mmCIF file of C-alpha atoms in Angstrom:
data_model
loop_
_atom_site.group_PDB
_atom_site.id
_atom_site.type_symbol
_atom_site.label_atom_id
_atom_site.label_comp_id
_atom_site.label_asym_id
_atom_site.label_seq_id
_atom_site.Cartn_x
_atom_site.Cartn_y
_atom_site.Cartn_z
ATOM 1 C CA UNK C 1 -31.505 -2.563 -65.788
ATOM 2 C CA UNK C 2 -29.530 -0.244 -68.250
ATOM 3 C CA UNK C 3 -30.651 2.898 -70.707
ATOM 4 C CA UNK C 4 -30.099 1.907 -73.804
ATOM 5 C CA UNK C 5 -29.483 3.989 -76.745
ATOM 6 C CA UNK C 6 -30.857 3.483 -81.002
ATOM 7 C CA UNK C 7 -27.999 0.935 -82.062
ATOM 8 C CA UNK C 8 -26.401 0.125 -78.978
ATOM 9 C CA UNK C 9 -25.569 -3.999 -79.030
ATOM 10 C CA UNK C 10 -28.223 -5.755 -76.331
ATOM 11 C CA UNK C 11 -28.045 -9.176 -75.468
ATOM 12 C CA UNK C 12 -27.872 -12.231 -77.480
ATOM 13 C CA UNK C 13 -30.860 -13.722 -75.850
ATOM 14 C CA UNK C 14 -33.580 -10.678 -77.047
ATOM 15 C CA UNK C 15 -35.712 -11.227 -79.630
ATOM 16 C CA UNK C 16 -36.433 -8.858 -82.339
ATOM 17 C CA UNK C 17 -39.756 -6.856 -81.367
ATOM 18 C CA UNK C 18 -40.748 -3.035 -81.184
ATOM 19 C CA UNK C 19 -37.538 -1.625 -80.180
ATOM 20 C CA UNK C 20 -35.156 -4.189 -81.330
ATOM 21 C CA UNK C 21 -33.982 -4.854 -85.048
ATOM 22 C CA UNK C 22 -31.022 -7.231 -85.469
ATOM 23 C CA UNK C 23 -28.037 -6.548 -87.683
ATOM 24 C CA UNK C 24 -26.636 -7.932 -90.495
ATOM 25 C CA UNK C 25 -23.949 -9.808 -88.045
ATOM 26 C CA UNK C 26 -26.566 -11.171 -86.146
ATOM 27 C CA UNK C 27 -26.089 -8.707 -83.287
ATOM 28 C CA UNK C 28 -29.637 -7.528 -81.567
ATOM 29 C CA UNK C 29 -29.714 -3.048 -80.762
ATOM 30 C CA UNK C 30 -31.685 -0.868 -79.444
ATOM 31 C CA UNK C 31 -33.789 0.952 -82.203
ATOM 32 C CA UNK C 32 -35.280 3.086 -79.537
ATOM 33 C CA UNK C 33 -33.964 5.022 -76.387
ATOM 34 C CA UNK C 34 -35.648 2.525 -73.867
ATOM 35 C CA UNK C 35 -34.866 0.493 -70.125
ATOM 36 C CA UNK C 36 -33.590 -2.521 -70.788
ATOM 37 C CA UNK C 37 -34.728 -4.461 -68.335
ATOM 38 C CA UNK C 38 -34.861 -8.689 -68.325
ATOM 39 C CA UNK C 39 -33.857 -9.395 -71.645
ATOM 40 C CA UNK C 40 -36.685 -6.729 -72.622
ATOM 41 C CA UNK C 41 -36.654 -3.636 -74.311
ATOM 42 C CA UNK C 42 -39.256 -0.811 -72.248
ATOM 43 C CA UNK C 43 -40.176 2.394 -73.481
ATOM 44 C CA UNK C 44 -41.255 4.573 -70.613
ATOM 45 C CA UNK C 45 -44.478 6.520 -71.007
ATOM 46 C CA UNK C 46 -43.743 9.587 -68.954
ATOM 47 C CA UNK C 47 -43.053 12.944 -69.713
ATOM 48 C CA UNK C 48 -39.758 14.682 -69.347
ATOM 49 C CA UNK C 49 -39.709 17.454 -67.606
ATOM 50 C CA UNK C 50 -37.133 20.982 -69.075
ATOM 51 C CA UNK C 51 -33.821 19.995 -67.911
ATOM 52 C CA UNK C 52 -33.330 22.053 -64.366
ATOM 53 C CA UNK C 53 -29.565 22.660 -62.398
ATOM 54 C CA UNK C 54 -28.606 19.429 -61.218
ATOM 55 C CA UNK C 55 -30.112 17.434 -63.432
ATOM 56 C CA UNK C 56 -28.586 13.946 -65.001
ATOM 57 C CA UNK C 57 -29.143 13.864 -68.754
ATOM 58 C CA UNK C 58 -28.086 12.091 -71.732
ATOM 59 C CA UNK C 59 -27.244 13.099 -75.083
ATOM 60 C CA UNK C 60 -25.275 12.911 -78.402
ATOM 61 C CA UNK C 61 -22.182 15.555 -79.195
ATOM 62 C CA UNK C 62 -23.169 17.551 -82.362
ATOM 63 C CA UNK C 63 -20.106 19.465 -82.792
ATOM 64 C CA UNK C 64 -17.243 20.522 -81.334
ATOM 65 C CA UNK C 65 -15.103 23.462 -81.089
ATOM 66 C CA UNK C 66 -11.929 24.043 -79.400
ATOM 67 C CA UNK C 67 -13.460 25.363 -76.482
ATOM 68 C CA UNK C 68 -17.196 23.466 -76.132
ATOM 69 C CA UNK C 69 -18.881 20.566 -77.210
ATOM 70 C CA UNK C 70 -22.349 21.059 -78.272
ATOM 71 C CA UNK C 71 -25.185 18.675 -77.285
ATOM 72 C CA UNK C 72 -28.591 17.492 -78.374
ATOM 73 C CA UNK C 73 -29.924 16.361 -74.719
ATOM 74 C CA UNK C 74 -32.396 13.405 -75.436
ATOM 75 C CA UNK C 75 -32.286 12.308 -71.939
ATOM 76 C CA UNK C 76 -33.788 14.475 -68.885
ATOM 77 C CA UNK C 77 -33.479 12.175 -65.159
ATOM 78 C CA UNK C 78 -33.461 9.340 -67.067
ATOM 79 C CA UNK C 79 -36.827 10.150 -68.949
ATOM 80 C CA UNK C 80 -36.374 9.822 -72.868
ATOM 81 C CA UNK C 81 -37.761 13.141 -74.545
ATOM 82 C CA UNK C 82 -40.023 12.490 -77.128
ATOM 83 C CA UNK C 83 -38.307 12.342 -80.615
ATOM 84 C CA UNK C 84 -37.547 15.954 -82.465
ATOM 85 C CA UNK C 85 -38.216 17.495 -78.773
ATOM 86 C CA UNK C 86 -34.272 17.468 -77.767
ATOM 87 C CA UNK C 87 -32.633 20.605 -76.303
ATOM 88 C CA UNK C 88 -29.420 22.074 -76.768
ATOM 89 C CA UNK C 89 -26.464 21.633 -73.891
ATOM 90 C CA UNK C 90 -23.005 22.527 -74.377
ATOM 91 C CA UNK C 91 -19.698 21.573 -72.517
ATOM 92 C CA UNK C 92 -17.106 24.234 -71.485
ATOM 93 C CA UNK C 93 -13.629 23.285 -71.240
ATOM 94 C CA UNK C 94 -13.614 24.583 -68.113
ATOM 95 C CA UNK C 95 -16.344 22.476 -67.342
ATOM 96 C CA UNK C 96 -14.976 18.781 -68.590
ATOM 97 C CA UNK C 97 -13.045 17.581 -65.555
ATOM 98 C CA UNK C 98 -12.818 18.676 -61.810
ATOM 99 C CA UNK C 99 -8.974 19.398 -62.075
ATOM 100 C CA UNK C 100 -6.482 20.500 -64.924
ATOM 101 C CA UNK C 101 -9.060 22.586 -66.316
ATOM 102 C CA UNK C 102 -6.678 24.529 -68.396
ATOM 103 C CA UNK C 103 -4.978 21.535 -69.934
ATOM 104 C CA UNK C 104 -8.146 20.200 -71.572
ATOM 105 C CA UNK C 105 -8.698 19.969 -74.815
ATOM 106 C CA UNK C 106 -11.934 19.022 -76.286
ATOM 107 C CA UNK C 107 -11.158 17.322 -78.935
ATOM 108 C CA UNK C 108 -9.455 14.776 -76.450
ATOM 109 C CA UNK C 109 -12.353 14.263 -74.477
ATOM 110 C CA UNK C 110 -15.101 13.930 -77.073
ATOM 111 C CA UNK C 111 -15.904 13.442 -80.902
ATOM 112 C CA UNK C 112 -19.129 13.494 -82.857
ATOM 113 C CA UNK C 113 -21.419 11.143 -82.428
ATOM 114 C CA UNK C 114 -20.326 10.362 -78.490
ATOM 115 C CA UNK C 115 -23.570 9.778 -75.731
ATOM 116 C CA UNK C 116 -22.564 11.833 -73.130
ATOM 117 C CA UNK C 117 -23.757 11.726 -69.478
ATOM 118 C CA UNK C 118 -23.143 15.110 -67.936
ATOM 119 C CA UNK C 119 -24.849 17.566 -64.628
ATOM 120 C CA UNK C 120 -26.876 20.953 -65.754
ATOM 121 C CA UNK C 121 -24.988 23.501 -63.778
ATOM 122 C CA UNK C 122 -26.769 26.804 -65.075
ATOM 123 C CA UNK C 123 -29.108 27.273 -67.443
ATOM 124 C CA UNK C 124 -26.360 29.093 -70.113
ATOM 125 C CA UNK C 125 -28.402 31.288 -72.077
ATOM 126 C CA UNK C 126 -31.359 31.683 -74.104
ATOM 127 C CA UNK C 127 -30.328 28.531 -75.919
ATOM 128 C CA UNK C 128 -28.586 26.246 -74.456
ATOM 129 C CA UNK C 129 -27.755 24.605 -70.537
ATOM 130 C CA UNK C 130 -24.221 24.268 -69.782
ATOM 131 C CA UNK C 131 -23.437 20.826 -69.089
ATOM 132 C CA UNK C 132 -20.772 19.349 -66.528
ATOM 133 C CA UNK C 133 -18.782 16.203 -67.104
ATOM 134 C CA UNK C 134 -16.387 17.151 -64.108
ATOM 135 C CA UNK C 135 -17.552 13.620 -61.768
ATOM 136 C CA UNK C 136 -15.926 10.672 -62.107
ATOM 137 C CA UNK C 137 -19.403 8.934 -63.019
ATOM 138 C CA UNK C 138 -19.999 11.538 -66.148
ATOM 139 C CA UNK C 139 -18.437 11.689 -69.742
ATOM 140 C CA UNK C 140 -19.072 9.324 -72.803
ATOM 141 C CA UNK C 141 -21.464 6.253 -72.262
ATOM 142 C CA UNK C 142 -21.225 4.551 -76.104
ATOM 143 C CA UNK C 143 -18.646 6.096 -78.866
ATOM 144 C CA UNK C 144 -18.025 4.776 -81.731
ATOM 145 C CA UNK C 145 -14.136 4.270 -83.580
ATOM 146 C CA UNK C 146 -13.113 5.553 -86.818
ATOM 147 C CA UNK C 147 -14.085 2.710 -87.826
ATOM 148 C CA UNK C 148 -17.711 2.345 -87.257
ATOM 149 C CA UNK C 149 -16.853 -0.324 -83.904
ATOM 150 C CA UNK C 150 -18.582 0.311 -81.051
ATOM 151 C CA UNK C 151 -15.717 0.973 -78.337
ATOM 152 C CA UNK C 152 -15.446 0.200 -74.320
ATOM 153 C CA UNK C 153 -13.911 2.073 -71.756
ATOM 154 C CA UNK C 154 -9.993 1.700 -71.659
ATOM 155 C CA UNK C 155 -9.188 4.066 -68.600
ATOM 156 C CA UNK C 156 -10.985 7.077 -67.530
ATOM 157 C CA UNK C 157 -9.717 9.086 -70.543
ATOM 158 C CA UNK C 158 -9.549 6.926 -73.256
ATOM 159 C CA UNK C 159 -11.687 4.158 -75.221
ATOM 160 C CA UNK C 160 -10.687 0.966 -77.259
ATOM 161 C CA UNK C 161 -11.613 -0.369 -80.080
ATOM 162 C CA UNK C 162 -11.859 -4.255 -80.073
ATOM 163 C CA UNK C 163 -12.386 -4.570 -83.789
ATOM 164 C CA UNK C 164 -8.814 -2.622 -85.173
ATOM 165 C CA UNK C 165 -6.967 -2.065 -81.455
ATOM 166 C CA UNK C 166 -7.154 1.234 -81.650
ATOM 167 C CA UNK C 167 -7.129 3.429 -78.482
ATOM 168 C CA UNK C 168 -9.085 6.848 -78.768
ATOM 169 C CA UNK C 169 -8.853 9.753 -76.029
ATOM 170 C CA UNK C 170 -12.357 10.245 -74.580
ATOM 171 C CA UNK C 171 -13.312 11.809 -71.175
ATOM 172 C CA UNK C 172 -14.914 8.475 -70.141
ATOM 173 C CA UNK C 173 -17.381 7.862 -67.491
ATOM 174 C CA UNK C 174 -16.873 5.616 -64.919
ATOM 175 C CA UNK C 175 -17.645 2.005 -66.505
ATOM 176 C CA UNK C 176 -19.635 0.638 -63.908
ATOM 177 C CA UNK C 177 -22.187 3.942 -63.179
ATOM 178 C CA UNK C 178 -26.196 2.921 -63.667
ATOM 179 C CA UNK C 179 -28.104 5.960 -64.281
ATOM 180 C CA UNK C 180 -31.390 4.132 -64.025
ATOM 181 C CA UNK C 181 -30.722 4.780 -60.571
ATOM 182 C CA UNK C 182 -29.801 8.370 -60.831
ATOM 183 C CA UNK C 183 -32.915 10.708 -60.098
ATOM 184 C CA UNK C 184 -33.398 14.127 -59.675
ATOM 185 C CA UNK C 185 -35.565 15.320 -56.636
ATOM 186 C CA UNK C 186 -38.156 17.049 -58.394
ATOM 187 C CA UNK C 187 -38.968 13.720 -60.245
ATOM 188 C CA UNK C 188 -39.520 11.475 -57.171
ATOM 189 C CA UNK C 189 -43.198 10.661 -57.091
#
């Protein structure tokens, strides 16, 4: 069970249905953020809740400065938001890795376009949370190269490309981390 993302590759054995297209290389993806879950694509039905301090979410870097990365959070405790209903979270140098802090550059740890897994530590301000990548189990989920490739994790700061062999800095998250698993104690039933 995995949290897929719109054009991330699923397995060859899917079918295409709601939530799955194939692409012109024959490759079945996610259309839809969804559970995959037994060779099946689910779209949960419940609500997200506002993203609160210590919550897990999910979400695509917009831009980037040289001091933050700005988010669009489409994941809240591993509850897809509802499309158009994304907030705004934004990563603080500072606030990219537990040690080195003022060594970090942003650029080397993310790029447009990333999915990012990161903690809410405060709720920022009026427009945005501030966003924590400093675990070992948060940072980018799916990038893609300069190329258009999908890349996988090299090391825990950089990402290869297996279609040119190129090797991109990222602040990766641990490889093997499941966030289907990962929920926040106010959304425990």
């Amino acid at each position: 069970m995995s949290l897929v993302f719109p054009g991330q590759p699923l397995s060859s054995a899917v079918e295409k249905s709601d939530g799955v297209y194939v692409d012109s290389n024959g490759v079945p993806r996610a259309s839809l953020i969804g559970i995959f879950k037994n060779n099946n694509l689910h779209v949960p039905k419940l609500r997200a809740n506002a993203p609160t301090e210590n919550s897990i979410v999910l979400g695509t870097v917009l831009r980037l400065s040289s001091q933050q990365a700005t988010l669009a959070i489409q994941v809240v405790d591993n509850v897809p938001l509802p499309y158009g209903e994304d907030y705004t979270g934004v990563i603080r140098s500072q606030d990219v890795r537990a040690t080195e802090k003022d060594k970090i550059k942003i650029a080397d740890c993310f790029r447009g376009g990333d999915i990012v897994a990161g903690q809410v530590i405060s709720l920022g301000d009026s427009r945005s949370y501030y966003i924590s990548t400093a675990r070992n189990d948060l940072g980018v989920l799916y990038a893609t190269s300069a190329s258009g490739a999908p890349m996988e994790p090299y090391s825990w700061e950089a990402m290869y490309c297996p279609r040119d062999g190129t090797i991109e800095p990222r602040k990766v998250a641990q490889p093997s981390a499941d966030y289907s698993k990962h929920q926040h104690a106010s959304s425990k039933p």
